[in-house]
Coordinates of C-alpha atoms (C1' of nucleotides) in Angstrom, one line a residue:
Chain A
X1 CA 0.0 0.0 0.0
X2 CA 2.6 2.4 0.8
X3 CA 6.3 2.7 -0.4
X4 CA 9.1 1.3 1.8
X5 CA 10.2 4.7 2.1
X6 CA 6.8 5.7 3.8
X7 CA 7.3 3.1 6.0
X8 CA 10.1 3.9 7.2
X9 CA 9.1 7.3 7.6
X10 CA 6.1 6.6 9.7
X11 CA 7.9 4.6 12.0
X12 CA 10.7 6.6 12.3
X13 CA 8.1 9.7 13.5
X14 CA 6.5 7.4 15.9
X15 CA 9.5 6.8 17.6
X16 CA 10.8 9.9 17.6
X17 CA 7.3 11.1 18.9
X18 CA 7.7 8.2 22.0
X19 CA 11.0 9.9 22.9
X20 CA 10.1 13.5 22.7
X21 CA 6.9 13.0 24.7
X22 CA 9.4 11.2 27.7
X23 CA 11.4 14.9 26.9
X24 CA 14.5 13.6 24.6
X25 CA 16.1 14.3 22.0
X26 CA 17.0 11.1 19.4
X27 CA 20.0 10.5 17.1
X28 CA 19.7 9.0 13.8
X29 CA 21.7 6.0 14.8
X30 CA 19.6 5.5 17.7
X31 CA 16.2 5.6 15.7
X32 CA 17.5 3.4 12.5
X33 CA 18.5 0.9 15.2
X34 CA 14.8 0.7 17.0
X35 CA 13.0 0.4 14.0
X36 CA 15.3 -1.7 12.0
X37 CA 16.0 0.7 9.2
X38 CA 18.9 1.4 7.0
X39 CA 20.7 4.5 8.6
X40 CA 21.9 6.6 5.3
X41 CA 18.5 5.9 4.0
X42 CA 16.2 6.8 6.6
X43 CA 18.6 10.1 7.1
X44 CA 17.4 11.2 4.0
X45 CA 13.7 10.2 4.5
X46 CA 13.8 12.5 7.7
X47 CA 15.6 15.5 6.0
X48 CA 12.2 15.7 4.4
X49 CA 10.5 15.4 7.1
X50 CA 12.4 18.4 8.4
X51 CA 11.7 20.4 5.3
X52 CA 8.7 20.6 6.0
X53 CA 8.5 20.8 9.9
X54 CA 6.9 17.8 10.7
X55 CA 9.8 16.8 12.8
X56 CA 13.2 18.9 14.1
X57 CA 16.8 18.3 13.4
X58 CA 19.7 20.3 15.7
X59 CA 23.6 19.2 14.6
X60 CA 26.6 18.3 16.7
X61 CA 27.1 16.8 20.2
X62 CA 24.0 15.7 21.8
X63 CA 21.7 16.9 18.5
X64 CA 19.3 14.8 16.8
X65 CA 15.6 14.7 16.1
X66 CA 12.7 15.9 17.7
X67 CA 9.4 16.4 17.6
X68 CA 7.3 19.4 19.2
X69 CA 4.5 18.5 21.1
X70 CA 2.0 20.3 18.8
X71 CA 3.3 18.5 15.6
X72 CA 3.0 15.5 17.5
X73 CA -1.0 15.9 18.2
X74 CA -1.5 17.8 14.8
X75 CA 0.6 15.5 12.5
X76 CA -1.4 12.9 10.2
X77 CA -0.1 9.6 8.4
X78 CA -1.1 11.5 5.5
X79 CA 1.0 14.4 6.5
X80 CA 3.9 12.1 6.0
X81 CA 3.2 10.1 3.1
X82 CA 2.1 13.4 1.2
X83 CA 5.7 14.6 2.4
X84 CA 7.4 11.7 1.2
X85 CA 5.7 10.5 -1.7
X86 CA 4.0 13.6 -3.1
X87 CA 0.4 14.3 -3.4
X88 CA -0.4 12.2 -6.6
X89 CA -0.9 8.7 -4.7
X90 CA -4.4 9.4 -4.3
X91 CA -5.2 10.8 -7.8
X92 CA -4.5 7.8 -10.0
X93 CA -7.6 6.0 -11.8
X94 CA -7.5 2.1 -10.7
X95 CA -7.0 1.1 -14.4
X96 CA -4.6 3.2 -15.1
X97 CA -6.1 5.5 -17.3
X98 CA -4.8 8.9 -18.0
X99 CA -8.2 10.5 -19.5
X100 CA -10.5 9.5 -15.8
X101 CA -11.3 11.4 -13.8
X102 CA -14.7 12.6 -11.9
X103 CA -16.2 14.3 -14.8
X104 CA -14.8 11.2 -17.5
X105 CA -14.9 8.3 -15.3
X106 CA -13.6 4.7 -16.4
X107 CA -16.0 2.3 -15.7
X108 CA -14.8 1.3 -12.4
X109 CA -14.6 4.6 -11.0
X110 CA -17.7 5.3 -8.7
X111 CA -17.2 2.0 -7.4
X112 CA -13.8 2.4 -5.8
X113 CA -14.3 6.2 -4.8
X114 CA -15.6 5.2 -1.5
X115 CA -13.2 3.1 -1.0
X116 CA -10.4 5.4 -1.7
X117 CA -11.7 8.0 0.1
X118 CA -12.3 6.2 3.5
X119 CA -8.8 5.4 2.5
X120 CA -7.5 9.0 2.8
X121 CA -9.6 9.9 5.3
X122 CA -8.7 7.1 7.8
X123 CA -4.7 8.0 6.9
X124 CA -6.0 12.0 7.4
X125 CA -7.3 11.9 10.7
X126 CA -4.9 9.0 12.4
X127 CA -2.5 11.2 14.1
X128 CA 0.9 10.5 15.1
X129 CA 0.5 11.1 19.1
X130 CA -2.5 8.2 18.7
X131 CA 0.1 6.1 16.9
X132 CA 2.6 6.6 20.0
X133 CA -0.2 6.5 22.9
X134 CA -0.9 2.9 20.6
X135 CA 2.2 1.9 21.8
X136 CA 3.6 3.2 24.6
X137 CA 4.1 0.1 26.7
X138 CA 5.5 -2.1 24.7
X139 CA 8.5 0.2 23.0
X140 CA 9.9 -2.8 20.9
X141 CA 7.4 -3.3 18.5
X142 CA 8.2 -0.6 15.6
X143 CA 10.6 -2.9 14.1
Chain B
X1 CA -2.4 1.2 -5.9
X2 CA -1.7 -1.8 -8.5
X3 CA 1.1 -1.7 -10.4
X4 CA 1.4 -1.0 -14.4
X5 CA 1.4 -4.6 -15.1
X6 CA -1.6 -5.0 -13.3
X7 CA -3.2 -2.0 -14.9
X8 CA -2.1 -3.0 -18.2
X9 CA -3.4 -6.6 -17.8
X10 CA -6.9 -5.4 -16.3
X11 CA -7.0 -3.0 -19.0
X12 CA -6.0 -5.3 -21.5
X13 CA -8.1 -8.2 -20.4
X14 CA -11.1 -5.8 -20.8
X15 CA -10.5 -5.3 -24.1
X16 CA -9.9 -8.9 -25.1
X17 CA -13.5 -9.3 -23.4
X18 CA -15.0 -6.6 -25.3
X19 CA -13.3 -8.4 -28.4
X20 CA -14.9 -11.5 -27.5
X21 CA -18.2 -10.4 -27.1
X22 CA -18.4 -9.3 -30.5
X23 CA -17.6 -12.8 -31.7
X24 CA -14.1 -11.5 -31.9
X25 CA -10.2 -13.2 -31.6
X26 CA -7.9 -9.9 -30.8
X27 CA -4.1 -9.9 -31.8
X28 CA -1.8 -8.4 -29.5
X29 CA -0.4 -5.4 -31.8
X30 CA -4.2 -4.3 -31.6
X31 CA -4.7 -4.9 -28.3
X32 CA -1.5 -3.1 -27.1
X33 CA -2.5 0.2 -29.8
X34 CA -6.1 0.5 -27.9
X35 CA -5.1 0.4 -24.5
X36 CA -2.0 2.8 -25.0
X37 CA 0.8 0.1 -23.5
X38 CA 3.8 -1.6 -24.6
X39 CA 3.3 -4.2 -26.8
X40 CA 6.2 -6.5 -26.0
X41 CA 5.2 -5.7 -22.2
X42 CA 1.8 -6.6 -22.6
X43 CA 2.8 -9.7 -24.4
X44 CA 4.5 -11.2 -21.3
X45 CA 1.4 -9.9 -18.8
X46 CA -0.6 -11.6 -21.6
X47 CA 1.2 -14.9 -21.1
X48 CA 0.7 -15.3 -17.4
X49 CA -3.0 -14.6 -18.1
X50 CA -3.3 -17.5 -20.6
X51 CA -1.4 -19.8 -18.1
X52 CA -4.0 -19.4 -15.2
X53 CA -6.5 -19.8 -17.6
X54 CA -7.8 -16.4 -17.7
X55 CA -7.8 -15.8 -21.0
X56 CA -6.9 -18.2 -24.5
X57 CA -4.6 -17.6 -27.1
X58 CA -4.0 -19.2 -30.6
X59 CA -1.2 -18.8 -32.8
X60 CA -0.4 -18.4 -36.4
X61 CA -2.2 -16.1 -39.0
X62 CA -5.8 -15.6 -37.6
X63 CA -4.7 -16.0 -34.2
X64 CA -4.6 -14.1 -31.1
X65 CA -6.2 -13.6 -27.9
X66 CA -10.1 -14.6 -26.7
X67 CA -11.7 -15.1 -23.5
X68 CA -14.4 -17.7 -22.6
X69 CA -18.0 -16.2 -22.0
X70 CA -17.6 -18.4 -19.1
X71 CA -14.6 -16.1 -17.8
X72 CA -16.0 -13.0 -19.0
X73 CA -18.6 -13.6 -16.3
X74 CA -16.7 -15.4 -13.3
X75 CA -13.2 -13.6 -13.7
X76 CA -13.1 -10.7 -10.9
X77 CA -10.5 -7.9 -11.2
X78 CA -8.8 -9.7 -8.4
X79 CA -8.2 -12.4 -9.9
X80 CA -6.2 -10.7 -12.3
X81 CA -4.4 -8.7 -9.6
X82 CA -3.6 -12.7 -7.9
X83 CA -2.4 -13.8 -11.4
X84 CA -0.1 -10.7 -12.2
X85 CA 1.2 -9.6 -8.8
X86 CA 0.9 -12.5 -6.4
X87 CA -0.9 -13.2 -3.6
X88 CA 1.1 -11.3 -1.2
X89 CA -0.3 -7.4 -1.9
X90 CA -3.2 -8.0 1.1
X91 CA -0.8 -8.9 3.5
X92 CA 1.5 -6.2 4.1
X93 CA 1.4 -4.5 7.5
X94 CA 0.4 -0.2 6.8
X95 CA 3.5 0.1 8.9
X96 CA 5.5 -2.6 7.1
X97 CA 6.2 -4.0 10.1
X98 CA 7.4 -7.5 10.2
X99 CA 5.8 -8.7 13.1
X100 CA 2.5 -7.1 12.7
X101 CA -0.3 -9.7 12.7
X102 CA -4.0 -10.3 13.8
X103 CA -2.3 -11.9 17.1
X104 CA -0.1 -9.3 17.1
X105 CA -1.2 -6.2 15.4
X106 CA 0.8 -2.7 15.1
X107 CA -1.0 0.7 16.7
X108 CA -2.9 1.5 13.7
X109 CA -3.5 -2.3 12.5
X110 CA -7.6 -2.6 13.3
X111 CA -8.4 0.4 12.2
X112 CA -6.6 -0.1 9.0
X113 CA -8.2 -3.6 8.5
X114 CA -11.9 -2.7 7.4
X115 CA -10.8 -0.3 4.7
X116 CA -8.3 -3.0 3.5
X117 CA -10.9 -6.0 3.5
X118 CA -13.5 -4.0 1.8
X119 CA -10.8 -2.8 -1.4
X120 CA -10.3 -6.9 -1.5
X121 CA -14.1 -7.4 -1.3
X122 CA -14.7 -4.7 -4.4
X123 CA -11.6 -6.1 -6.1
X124 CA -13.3 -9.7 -5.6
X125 CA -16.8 -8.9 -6.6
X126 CA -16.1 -6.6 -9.7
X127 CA -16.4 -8.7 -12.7
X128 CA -14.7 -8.1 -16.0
X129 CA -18.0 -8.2 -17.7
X130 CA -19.0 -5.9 -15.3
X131 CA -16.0 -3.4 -16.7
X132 CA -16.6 -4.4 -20.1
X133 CA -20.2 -3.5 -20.1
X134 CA -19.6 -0.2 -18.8
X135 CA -17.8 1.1 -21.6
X136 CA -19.5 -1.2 -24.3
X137 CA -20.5 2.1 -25.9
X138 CA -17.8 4.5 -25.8
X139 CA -14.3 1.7 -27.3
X140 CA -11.9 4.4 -27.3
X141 CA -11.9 4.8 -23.5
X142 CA -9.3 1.8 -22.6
X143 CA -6.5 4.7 -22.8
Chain C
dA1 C1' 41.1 26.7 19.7
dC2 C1' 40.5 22.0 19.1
dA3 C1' 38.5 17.5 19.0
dT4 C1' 34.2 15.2 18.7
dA5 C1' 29.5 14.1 17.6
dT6 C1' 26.1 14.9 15.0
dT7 C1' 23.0 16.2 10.7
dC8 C1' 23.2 17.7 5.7
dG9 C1' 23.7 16.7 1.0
dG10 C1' 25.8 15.2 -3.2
dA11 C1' 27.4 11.3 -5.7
dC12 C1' 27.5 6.7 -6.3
dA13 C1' 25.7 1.5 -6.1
dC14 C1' 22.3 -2.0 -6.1
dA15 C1' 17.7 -4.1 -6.8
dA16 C1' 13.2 -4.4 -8.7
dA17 C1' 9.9 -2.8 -11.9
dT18 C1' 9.2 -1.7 -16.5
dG19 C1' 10.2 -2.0 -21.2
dT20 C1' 12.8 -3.9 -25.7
dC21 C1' 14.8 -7.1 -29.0
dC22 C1' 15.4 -11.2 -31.2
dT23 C1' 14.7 -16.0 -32.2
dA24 C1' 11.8 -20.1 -31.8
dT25 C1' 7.4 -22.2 -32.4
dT26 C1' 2.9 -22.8 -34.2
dT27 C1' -0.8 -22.2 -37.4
dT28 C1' -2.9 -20.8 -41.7
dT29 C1' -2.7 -19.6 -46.5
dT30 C1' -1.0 -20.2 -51.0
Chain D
dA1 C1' 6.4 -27.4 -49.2
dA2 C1' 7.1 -22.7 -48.5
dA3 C1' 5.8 -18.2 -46.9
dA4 C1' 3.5 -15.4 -43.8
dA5 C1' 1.3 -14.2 -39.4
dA6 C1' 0.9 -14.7 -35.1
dT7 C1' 2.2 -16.0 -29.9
dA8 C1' 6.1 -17.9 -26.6
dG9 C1' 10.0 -17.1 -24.2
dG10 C1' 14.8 -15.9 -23.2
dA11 C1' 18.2 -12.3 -22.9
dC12 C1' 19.0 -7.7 -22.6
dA13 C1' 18.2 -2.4 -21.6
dT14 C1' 16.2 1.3 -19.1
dT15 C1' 14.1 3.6 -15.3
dT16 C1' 12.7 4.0 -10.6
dG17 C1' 13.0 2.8 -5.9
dT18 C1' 16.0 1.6 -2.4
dG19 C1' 20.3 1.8 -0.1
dT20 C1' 25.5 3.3 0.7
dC21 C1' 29.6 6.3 1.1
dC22 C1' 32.0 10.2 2.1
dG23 C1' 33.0 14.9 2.8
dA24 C1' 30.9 19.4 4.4
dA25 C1' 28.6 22.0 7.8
dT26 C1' 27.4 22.8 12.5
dA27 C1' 27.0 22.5 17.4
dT28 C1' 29.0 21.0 22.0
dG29 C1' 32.4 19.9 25.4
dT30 C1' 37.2 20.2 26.9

DNA sequence: ACATATTCGGACACAAATGTCCTATTTTTT
DNA sequence: AAAAAATAGGACATTTGTGTCCGAATATGT
C-alpha cells in the first residue's frame, strides 16, 4: 500500500514522537536501530520530514531529532506520506487510465471512490500522538 | 495502488473481453494500440494470463487472444491482480512492520483492516464483464 | 582553539519494476 | 512445401525505488 520509504518514515516519526513526549532528543543512529532501518536511507527520509516541519533536526554533540508537542498531536499519516511520496498517490484511476477522472470516469470509478476516500480519510485523521499512545508500553514493537 | 502490469493486464483483459463479445479473436499489436501500452510488455502480462486460464490464445495467422464467456462472467478484477502480482499485496502491515499480525497487530492495524478487507471485497466482486459492459458504448476509453 | 559528535547533502551502487529485441514455435494460407 | 502471421520465451536495456559512502557544515564539550 505504501512505499518502503513511507514506512520507514512513519515509523521513524512514531518513535521519535515516543522519545520526545518522555522529553528527549533522538539521534539518527539511535532511531534506524529501534525500528530496523537502513541508517543513510532513513537520514534522508527524515531530512524531508524536516523540510517541512513535521519533525526537528539540531547538529553536533547531543543533536538529533525531535518532535514538538504540537506537531505530535496535529501530525497525520497523510501528512507524511504526502511529504514523502508527493500528493499524486491518491489521484490515480484504478486502471490506469490517464483521461479519468470525476467528470470522464472509467467504468470502475464510482465503485472504488468510496473506498479510496475512507482510504485518505482514515490516513488524514490517524495522528501521530495516537500512533505513539498505541504503543507506549511495549516500546519494541516498531521494528 | 496496482502496479502497471496489473493496470495494463486489467485493462488489456477488458479489451480482449470486449473483443470477445463481439464474436471476436484480438491480436496483441491491436490490443496493445487501444489500451495505449507496450506491446512486447503486454505480451509477457498476456502470457501469465493465458497460463491461469484467464484468457486463451492461438497462434499463427488468424490467431490471437479470446476469452471464454464463461470467464467473462466469473473472472473478478482480483483475480487478475492474484495472477499478475501475487498473492502477497493483502498482506503487508500499513507500517511494514514485520511482526504485525492479527495476534499481534501494530498501533494502527484494526483500524486499518476494514478499509483493507472491503478494497479486496470490491476487487473480488467486480467482474470483468461488469467493466466491459460499462464502456461497451464508448471503445476508445481503454486509454 | 580543538576535537568530537552529530545532521546535511551530493554522488554513487544495487535491486526491482518496467520495457525492448530477437529468435523459436505454431498455425494458416498459397 | 514454403511463406506469412501470429504467440512464446529468453536475454538484454532502461528507469525508478531503495540503499551506501563520504566529505561538508554545525554544534557541543574540553
Amino acid at each position: 500500500m505504501l512505499s518502503k520509504t513511507c514506512e520507514y518514515g512513519i515509523r521513524a516519526t512514531i518513535f521519535i514522537a515516543l522519545q520526545s513526549l518522555m522529553g528527549m532528543r533522538t539521534s539518527l543512529k539511535y532511531i534506524a536501530e529501534e525500528i530496523d532501518s537502513p541508517e543513510a536511507f532513513t537520514a534522508k527520509i527524515l531530512q524531508k520530514l524536516v523540510r517541512v516541519k513535521i519533525i526537528e533536526s539540531s547538529k553536533g554533540v547531543n543533536g538529533g531529532f525531535n518532535m514538538a508537542s504540537d506537531r505530535i498531536k496535529s501530525t497525520s499519516v497523510l501528512d507524511i506520506v504526502y511529504a514523502i511520496d508527493g500528493y499524486d498517490i491518491c489521484n490515480r484511476c484504478v486502471l490506469g487510465l490517464s483521461q479519468c477522472s470525476s467528470n470522464n470516469p472509467c467504468s470502475v470509478h464510482h465503485k472504488f471512490r468510496p473506498v479510496r476516500e475512507d482510504l485518505i480519510a482514515l490516513m488524514n485523521k490517524t495522528t501521530v500522538e495516537e500512533m505513539a499512545l498505541g504503543i507506549k508500553d511495549k516500546l519494541a514493537i516498531l521494528r
